[in-house]
XYZ file of C-alpha atoms in Angstrom:
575
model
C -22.886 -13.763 14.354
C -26.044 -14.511 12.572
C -27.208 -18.041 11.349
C -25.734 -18.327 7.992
C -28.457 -21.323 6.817
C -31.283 -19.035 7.765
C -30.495 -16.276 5.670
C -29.041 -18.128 2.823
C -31.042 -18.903 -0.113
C -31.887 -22.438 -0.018
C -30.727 -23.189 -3.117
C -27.397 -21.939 -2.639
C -27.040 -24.331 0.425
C -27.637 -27.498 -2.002
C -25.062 -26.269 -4.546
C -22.598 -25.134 -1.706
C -23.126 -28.974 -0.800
C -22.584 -30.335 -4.008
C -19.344 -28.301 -4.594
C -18.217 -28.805 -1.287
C -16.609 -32.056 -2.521
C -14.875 -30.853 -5.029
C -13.672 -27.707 -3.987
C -13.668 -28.127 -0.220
C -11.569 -25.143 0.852
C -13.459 -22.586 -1.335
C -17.000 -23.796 -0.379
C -15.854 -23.490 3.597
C -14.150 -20.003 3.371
C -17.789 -18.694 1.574
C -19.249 -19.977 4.741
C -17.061 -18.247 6.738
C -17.306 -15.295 4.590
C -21.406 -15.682 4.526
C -20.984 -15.333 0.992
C -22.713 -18.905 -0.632
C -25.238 -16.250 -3.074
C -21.837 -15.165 -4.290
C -20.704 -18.969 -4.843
C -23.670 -19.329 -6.961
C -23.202 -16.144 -8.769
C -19.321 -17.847 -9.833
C -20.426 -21.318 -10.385
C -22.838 -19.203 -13.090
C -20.645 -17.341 -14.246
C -17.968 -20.149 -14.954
C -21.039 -21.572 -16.991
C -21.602 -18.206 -18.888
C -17.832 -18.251 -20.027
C -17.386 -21.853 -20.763
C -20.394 -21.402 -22.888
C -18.704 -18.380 -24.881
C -15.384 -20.719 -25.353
C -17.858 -23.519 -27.076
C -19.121 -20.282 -29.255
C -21.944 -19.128 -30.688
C -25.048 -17.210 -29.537
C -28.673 -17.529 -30.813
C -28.939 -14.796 -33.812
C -32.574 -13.699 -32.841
C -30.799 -11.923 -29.628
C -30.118 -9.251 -32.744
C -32.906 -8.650 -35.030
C -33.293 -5.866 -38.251
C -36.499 -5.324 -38.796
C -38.606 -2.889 -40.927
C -40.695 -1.750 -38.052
C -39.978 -1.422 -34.230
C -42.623 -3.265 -32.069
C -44.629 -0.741 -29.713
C -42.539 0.200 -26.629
C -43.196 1.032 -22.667
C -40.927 4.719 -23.337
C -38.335 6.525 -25.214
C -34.439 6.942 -24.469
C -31.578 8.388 -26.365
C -29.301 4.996 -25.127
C -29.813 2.338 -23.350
C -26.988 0.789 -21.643
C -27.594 -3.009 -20.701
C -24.789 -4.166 -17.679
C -24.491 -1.690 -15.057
C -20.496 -2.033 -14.314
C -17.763 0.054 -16.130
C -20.929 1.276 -18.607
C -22.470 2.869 -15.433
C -19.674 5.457 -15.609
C -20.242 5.823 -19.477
C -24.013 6.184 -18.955
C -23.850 9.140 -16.081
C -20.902 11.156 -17.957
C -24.028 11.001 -21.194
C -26.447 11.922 -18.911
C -24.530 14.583 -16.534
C -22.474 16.390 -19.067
C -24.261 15.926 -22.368
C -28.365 15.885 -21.104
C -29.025 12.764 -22.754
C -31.787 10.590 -21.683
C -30.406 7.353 -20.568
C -31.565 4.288 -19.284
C -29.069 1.463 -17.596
C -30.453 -1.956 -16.782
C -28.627 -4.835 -15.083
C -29.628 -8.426 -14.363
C -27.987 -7.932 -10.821
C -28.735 -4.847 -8.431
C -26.960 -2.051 -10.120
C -23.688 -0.344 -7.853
C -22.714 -3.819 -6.911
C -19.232 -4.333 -7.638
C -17.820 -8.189 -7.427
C -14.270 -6.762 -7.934
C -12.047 -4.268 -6.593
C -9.922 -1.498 -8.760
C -6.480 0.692 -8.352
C -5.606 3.199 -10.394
C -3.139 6.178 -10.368
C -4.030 9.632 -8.721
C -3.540 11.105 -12.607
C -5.766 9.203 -14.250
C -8.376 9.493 -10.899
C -8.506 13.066 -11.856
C -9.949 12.022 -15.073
C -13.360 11.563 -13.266
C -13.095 15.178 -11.821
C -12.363 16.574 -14.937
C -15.435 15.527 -16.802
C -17.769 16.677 -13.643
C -19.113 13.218 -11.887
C -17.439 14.176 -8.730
C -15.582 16.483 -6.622
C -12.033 15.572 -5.284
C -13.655 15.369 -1.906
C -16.603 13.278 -2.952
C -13.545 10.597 -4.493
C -11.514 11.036 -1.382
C -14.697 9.231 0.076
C -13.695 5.896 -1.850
C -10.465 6.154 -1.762
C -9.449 2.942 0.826
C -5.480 3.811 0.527
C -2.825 5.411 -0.850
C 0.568 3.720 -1.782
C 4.139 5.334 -1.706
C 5.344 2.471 -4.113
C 4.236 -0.315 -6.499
C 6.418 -3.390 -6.915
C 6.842 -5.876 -9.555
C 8.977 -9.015 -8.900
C 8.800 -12.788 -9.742
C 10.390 -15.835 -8.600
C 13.715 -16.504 -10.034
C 14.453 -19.172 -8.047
C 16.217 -21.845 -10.699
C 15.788 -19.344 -14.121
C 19.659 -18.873 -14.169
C 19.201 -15.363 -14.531
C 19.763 -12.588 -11.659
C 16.603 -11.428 -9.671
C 15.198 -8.030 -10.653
C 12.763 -5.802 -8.937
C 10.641 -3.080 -10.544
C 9.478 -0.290 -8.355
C 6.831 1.711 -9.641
C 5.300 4.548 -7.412
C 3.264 6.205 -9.536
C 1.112 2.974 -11.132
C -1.925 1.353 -9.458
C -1.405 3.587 -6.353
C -4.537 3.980 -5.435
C -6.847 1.460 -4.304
C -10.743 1.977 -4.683
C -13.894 1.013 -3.139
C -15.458 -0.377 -5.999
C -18.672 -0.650 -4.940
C -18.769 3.143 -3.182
C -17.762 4.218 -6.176
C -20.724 2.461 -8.170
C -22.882 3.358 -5.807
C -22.128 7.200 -5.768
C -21.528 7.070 -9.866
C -25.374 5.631 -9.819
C -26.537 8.513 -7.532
C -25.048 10.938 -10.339
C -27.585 9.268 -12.851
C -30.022 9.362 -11.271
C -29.750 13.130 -9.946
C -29.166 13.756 -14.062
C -32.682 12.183 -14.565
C -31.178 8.553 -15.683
C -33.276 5.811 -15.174
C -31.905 2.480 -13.242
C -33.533 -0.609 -13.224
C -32.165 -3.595 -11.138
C -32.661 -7.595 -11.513
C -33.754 -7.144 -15.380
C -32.192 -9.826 -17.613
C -31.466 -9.042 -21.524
C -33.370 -11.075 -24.020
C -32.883 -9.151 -27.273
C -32.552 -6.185 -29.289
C -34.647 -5.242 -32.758
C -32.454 -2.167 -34.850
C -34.830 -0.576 -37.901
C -32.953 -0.141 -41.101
C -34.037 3.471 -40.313
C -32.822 4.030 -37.134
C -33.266 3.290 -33.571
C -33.382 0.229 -31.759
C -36.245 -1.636 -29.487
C -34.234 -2.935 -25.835
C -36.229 -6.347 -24.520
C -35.398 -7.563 -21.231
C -37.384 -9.419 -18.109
C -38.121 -8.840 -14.658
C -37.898 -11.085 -11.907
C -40.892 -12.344 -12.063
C -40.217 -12.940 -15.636
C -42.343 -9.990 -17.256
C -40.830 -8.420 -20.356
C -40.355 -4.811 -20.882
C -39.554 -3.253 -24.061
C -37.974 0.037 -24.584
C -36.486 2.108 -27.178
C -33.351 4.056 -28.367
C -31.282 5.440 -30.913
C -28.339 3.006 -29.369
C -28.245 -0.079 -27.402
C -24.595 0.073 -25.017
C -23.278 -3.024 -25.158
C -21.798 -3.549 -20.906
C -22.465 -6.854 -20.348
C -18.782 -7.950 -19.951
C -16.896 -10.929 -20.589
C -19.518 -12.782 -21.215
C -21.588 -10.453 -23.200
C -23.766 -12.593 -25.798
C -23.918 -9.768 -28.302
C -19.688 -9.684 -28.433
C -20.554 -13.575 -29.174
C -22.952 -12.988 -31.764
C -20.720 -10.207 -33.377
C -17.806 -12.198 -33.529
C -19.299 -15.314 -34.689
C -18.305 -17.044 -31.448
C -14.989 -15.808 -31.114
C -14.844 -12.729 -29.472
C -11.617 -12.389 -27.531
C -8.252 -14.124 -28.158
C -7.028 -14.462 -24.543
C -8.761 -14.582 -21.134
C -7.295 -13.617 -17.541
C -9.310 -15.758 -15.447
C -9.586 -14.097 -11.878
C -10.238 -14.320 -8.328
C -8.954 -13.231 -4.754
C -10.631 -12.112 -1.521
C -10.295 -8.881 0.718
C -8.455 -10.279 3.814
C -7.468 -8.640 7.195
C -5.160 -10.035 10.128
C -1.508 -11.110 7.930
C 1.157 -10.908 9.574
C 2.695 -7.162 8.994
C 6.193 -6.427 8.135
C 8.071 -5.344 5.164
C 9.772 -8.810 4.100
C 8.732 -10.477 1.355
C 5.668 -12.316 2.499
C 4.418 -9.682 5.346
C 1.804 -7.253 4.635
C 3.180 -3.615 4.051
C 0.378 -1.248 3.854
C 2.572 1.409 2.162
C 3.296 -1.112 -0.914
C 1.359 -2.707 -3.441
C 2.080 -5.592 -5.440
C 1.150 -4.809 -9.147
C 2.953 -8.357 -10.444
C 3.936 -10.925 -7.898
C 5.245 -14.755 -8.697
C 5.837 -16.850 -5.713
C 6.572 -19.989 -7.299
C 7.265 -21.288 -11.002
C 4.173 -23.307 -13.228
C 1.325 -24.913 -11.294
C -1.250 -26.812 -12.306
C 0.087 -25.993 -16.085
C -0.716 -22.293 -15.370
C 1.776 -19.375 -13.689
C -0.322 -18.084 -11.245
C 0.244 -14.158 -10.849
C -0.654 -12.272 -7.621
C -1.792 -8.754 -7.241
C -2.531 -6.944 -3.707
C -3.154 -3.563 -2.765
C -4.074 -2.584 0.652
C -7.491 -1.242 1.619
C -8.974 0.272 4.566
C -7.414 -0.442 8.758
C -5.251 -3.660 7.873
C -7.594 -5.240 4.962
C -5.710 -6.120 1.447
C -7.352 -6.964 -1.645
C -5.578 -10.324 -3.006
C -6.318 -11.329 -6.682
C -4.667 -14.224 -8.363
C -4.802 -14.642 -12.313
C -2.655 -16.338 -14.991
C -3.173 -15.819 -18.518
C -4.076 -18.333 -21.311
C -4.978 -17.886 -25.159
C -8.324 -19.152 -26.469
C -7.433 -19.896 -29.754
C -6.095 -23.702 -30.203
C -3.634 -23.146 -32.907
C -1.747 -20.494 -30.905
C -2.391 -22.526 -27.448
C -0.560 -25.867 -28.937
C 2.576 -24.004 -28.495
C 2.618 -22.920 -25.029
C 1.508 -24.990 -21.661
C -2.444 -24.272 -21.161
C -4.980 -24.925 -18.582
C -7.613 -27.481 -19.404
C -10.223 -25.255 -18.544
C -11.346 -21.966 -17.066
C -13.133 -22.267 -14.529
C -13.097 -19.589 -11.312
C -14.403 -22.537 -9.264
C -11.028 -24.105 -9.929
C -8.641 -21.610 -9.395
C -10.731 -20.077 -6.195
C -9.742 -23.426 -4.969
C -5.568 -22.913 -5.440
C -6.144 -19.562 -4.534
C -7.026 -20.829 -1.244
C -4.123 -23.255 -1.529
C -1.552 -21.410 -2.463
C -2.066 -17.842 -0.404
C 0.402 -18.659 2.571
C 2.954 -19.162 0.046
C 2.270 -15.077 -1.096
C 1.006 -13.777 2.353
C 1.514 -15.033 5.660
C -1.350 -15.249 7.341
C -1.510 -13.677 11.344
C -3.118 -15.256 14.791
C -6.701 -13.135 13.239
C -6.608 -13.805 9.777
C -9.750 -14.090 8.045
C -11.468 -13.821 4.631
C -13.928 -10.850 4.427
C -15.011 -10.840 0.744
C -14.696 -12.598 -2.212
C -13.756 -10.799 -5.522
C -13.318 -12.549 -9.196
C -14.061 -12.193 -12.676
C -12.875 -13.254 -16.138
C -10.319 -10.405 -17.795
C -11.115 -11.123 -21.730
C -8.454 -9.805 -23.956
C -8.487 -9.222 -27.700
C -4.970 -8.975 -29.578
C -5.323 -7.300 -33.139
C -3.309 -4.338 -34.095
C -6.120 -3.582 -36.672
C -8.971 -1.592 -34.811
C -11.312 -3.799 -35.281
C -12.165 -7.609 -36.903
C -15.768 -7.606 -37.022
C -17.720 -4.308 -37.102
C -19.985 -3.850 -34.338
C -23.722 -5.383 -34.866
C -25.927 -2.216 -36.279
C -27.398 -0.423 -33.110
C -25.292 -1.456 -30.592
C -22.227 0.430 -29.506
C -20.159 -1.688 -26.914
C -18.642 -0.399 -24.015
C -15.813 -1.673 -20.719
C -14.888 -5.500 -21.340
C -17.440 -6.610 -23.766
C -15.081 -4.573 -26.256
C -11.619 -4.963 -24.506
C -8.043 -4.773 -25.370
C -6.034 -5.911 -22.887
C -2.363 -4.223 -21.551
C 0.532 -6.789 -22.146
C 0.967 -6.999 -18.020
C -1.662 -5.445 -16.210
C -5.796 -5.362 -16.293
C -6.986 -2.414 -18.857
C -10.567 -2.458 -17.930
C -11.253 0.265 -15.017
C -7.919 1.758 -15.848
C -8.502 2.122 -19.549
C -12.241 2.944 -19.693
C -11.218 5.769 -17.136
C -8.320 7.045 -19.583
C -10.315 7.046 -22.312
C -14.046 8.055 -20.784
C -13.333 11.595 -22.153
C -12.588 10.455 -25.473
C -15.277 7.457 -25.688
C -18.650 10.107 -24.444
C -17.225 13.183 -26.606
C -17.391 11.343 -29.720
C -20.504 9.043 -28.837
C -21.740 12.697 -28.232
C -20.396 14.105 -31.760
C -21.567 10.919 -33.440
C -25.396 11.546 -32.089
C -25.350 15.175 -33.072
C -24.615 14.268 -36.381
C -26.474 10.811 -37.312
C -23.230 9.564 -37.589
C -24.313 6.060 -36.118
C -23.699 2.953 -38.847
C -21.126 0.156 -37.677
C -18.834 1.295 -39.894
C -18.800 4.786 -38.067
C -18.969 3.036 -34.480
C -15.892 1.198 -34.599
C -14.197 4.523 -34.057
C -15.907 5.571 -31.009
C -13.795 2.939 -28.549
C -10.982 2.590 -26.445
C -8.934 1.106 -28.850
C -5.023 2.339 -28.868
C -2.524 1.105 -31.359
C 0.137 1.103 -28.729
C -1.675 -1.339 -26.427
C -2.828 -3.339 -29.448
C 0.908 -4.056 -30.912
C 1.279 -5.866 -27.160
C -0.064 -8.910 -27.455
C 3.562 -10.338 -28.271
C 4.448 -9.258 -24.649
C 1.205 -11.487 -23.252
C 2.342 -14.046 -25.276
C 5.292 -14.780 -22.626
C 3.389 -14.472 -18.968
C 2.556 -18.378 -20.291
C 4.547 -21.195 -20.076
C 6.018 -22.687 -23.008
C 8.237 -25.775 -21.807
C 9.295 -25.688 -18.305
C 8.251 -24.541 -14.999
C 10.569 -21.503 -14.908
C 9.522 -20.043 -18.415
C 8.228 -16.898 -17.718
C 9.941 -15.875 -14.084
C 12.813 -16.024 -16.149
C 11.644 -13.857 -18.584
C 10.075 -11.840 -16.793
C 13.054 -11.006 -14.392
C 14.870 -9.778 -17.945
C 12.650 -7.433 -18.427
C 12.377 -6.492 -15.037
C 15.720 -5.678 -15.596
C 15.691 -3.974 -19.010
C 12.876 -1.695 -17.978
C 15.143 -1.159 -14.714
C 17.927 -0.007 -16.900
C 16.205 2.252 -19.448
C 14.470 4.453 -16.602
C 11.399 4.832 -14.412
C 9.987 7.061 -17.096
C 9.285 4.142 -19.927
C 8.878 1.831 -17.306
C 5.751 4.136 -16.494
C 4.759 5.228 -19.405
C 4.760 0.994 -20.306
C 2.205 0.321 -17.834
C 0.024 2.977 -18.340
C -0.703 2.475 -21.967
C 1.097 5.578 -22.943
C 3.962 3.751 -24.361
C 5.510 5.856 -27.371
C 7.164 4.676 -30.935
C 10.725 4.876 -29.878
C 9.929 3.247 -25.936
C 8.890 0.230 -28.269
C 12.143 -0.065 -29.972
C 14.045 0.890 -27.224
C 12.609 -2.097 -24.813
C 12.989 -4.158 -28.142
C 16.706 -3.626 -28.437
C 17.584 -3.698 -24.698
C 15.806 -6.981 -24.720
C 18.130 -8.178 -27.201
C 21.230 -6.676 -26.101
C 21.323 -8.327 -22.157
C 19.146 -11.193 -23.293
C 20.068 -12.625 -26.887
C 18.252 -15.871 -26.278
C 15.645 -13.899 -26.602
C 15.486 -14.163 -30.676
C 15.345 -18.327 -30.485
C 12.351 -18.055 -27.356
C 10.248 -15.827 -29.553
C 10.360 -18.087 -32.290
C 9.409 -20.833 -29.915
C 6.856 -19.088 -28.504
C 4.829 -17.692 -31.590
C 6.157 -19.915 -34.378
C 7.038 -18.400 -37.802
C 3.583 -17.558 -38.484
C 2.943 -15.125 -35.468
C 7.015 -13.606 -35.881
C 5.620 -12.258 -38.989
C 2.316 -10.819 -37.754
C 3.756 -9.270 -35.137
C 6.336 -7.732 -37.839
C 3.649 -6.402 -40.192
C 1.504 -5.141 -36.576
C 5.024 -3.201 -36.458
C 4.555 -1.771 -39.769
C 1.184 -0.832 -38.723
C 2.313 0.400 -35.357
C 5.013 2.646 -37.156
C 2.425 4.222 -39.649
C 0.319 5.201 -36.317
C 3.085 6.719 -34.811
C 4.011 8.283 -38.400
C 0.195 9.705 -38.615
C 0.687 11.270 -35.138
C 3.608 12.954 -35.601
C 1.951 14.734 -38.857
C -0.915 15.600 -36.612
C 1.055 17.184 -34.437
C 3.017 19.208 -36.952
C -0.284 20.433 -38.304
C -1.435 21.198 -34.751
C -4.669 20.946 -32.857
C -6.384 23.939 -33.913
C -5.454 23.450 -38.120
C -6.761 18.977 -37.702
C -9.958 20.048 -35.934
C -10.898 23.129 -38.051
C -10.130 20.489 -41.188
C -12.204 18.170 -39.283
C -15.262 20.805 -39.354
C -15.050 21.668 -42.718
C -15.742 18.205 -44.009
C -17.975 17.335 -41.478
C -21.057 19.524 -43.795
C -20.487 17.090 -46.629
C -18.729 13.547 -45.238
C -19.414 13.963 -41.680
C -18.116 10.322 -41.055
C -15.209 11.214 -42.454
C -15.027 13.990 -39.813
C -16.099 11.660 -37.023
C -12.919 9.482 -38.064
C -10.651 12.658 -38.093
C -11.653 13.543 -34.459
C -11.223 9.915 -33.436
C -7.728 9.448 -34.182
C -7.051 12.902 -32.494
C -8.639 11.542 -29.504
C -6.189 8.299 -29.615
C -3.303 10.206 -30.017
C -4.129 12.440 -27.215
C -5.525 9.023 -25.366
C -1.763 7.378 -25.692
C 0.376 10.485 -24.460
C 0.948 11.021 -28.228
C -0.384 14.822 -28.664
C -0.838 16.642 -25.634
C -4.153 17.579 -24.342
C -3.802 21.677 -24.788
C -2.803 21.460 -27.988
């Protein structure tokens, strides 16, 4: 084995010493792991988010001007963050010829998490031409036959209930081999990558176009221009800050886990079955104030990825209801994670740590499209413009869903001019049906005891076990349909009728009756759909052409909400 202090950065050693007193079990498996450059890339990010939750971001990071400054070269978009926008940026490049430029302040293809995803929605890549079924089979780490979902109900007074879904998260994927081979498709379609360059602003004309600043390591600046800035920079994006006034996402998943090999293997509950992942797993009832949540999905030989999350609101009127963490901090919950991982997995004689993985899942919960139109030039992209599913992560699954949708009217919207915020707010990932679901977040956070949500949890375990493997499905994979909703709804309240005096608990008056009227809403979406489909395909896009000569943002809108419907399940694709 090599000697970890002599290729460590030196200044990662001091701040692995200074942590190591606080957080003595995460700064020793890093060691182990030789990851310490990765234990400074948390500690900054930690600083990044807690800096978002204090709000705010300096407004000259967004400037209109009259006139564009001179540039080094011209793009049609420049995407800054090279994660879920590096799929976005090669599907612009590759299918539509675009000239694209991606920039990250990290090297570009690096992945510091890990994603599953089902076979279906995999195909979704093939489909749109980045790769060949053979060239994904390369990054495919494992298949599963089954999924599970089960919590603790040790103590909730209600009967334990499994949820077995095969066809959900069934695939786990090399994140990084994936990056790496989506950046190869880039660059083959004449995309130009730039690594280690860190954002520092972005002038839009009242005209049109934008002018991209970032710097270089060495701490030149470049400046480059566009017709659209993409907006990947994540969680932490300062843009989504500066749009939002501060406030850009209502609840946060904070994240972390490691890729581990040598647990003990078996198919109890607490061996390591390669054949089954864990979508949801609770072990225990409220630590720490939070319900920790594990996730693990088996990788390549005997590896599994592990993540643990738990889910808190931002917003402090909302959060005086329920139990909340003090803070969110990856640093902190690395540290339980190390805790608390016998208690999920048992470890074997050669168990080790072989990578760590983390990040901060942001979530926004409106059931109108949008609160704040995005700033003028920039188009935002992956989790700096996230929903969030009620149960599961959204990002790589959802920007993969809806990747078709998201580059064909981006595309459209180009072609046309079609490019103020007010037209931008339709070209997103946005889906009513995963926007009504905040209420269902809501509950994976305690409220007054320990046991809160394991014993919720295990009721709906059990109502989705009793309506069928086909809602149950079609729940988790965002494709969740008008009458699903009232069906789950009514079911709830049929085997659990405490369920009426929780809610009210849990939201309050106030947030009952949003979530009523974000029925309402939900039910005219669903209503709008169903006329779409009786008009058919063929009649809404021809109508969508014909107005497009004289209001062609009008037509841009038209085509969007075709594309949702056909996003959520609602209209079939060869209609």
């Amino acid at each position: 084995m090599p000697d970890v202090q002599a290729t460590v950065p030196f200044e990662a050693e001091q701040l692995a010493a200074i942590l190591e007193r606080t957080y003595p079990q995460t700064v020793a498996a890093f060691r182990a792991m030789e990851a310490l450059p990765s234990l400074s890339a948390i500690a900054r990010l930690d600083r990044r988010w807690q800096n978002n939750e204090r709000g705010g971001a300096p407004a000259q990071l967004h400037q209109v001007v009259k006139a564009l400054p001179p540039m080094e070269a011209q793009y049609d978009l420049i995407y800054a963050g090279g994660g879920l926008g590096l799929l976005h940026a090669a599907v612009m490049a590759g299918r539509y010829g675009y000239r694209v430029l991606l920039f990250d302040r990290d090297e570009v293809g690096c992945a510091h998490r890990e994603w599953n995803i089902s076979d279906a929605e995999l195909e979704e890549l093939v489909r749109l031409g980045l790769f060949t079924r053979s060239e994904l089979e390369a990054v495919i780490m494992r298949r599963y036959r089954d999924g599970v979902v089960r919590f603790d109900a040790t103590g909730t007074g209600v009967a334990p209930a499994e949820l077995h879904l095969p066809e959900v998260l069934n695939v786990g994927l090399d994140a990084g081999g994936l990056l790496r081979k989506t950046r190869a498709v880039l660059e083959a379609a004449g995309g130009t990558v730039l690594d280690f360059q860190s954002f520092v602003q972005v002038q839009v004309a009242r005209t049109g176009g934008v002018a991209v600043e970032f710097t270089d390591q060495q701490g030149k600046h470049h400046c480059y221009g566009g017709r659209l800035l993409m907006d990947g920079m994540g969680a932490t994006s300062p843009l989504a800050q500066l749009r939002y006034a501060g406030q850009p996402f209502a609840g946060v998943c904070p994240t972390v886990g490691t890729i581990v090999s040598g647990l003990e293997e078996g198919s109890g509950i607490g061996q390591h079955n390669p054949e089954v992942g864990d979508i949801l797993v609770s072990v225990a009832g409220m630590q720490h104030n939070r319900q920790l949540i594990w996730e693990g999905f088996a990788g390549r030989g005997d590896e599994l990825t592990v993540y643990v999350f738990y889910y808190d609101l931002l917003d402090e009127r909302a959060r005086r209801r329920l139990i909340s963490a003090q803070k969110h901090s990856l640093l902190d919950l690395f540290e339980d994670y190390f805790t608390f991982l016998p208690t999920y997995k048992q470890p074997g004689p050669g168990f080790r740590h072989l990578k760590p993985v983390y990040g901060f899942i942001p979530a926004r919960h409106t059931q109108r499209r949008t609160t704040a139109l995005p700033l003028l030039g920039v188009l935002p992209v992956g989790d700096a413009n996230a929903q969030q599913s009620p149960l599961t992560f959204c990002g790589f699954g959802s920007h993969v869903r809806n990747l078709d949708r998201t580059t064909i009217l981006l595309d459209w919207a180009l072609n046309h001019d079609v490019l103020q915020p007010s037209d931008l707010q339709y070209i997103s990932a946005y889906q009513a049906n995963v926007a009504l679901n905040w209420v269902f977040s809501r509950f994976m956070q305690p409220w007054d005891g320990a046991q809160d949500v394991n014993r919720l949890q295990n009721v709906f375990a059990r109502v989705l076990n009793e309506l069928g493997t086909e809602i149950a499905v079609r729940f988790f994979q965002d494709q969740m349909r008008w009458g699903d909703y009232g069906r789950i709804v009514n079911h709830t309240l049929a085997v659990y009728p405490p369920i009426i005096r929780t809610t009210l608990r849990v939201l309050g008056p106030r947030q009952t009756l949003r979530w009523v009227v974000d029925y309402v809403r939900f039910s005219g979406s669903a209503l709008a759909a169903t006329a779409g489909r009786a008009v058919g395909k063929r009649r809404w896009f021809a109508l969508a052409s014909a107005v497009a000569r004289t209001r062609p943002a009008l037509a841009l809108r038209l085509r969007a909400a075709w594309a949702e419907w056909q996003a959520m399940g609602w209209v079939a694709r060869e209609e």
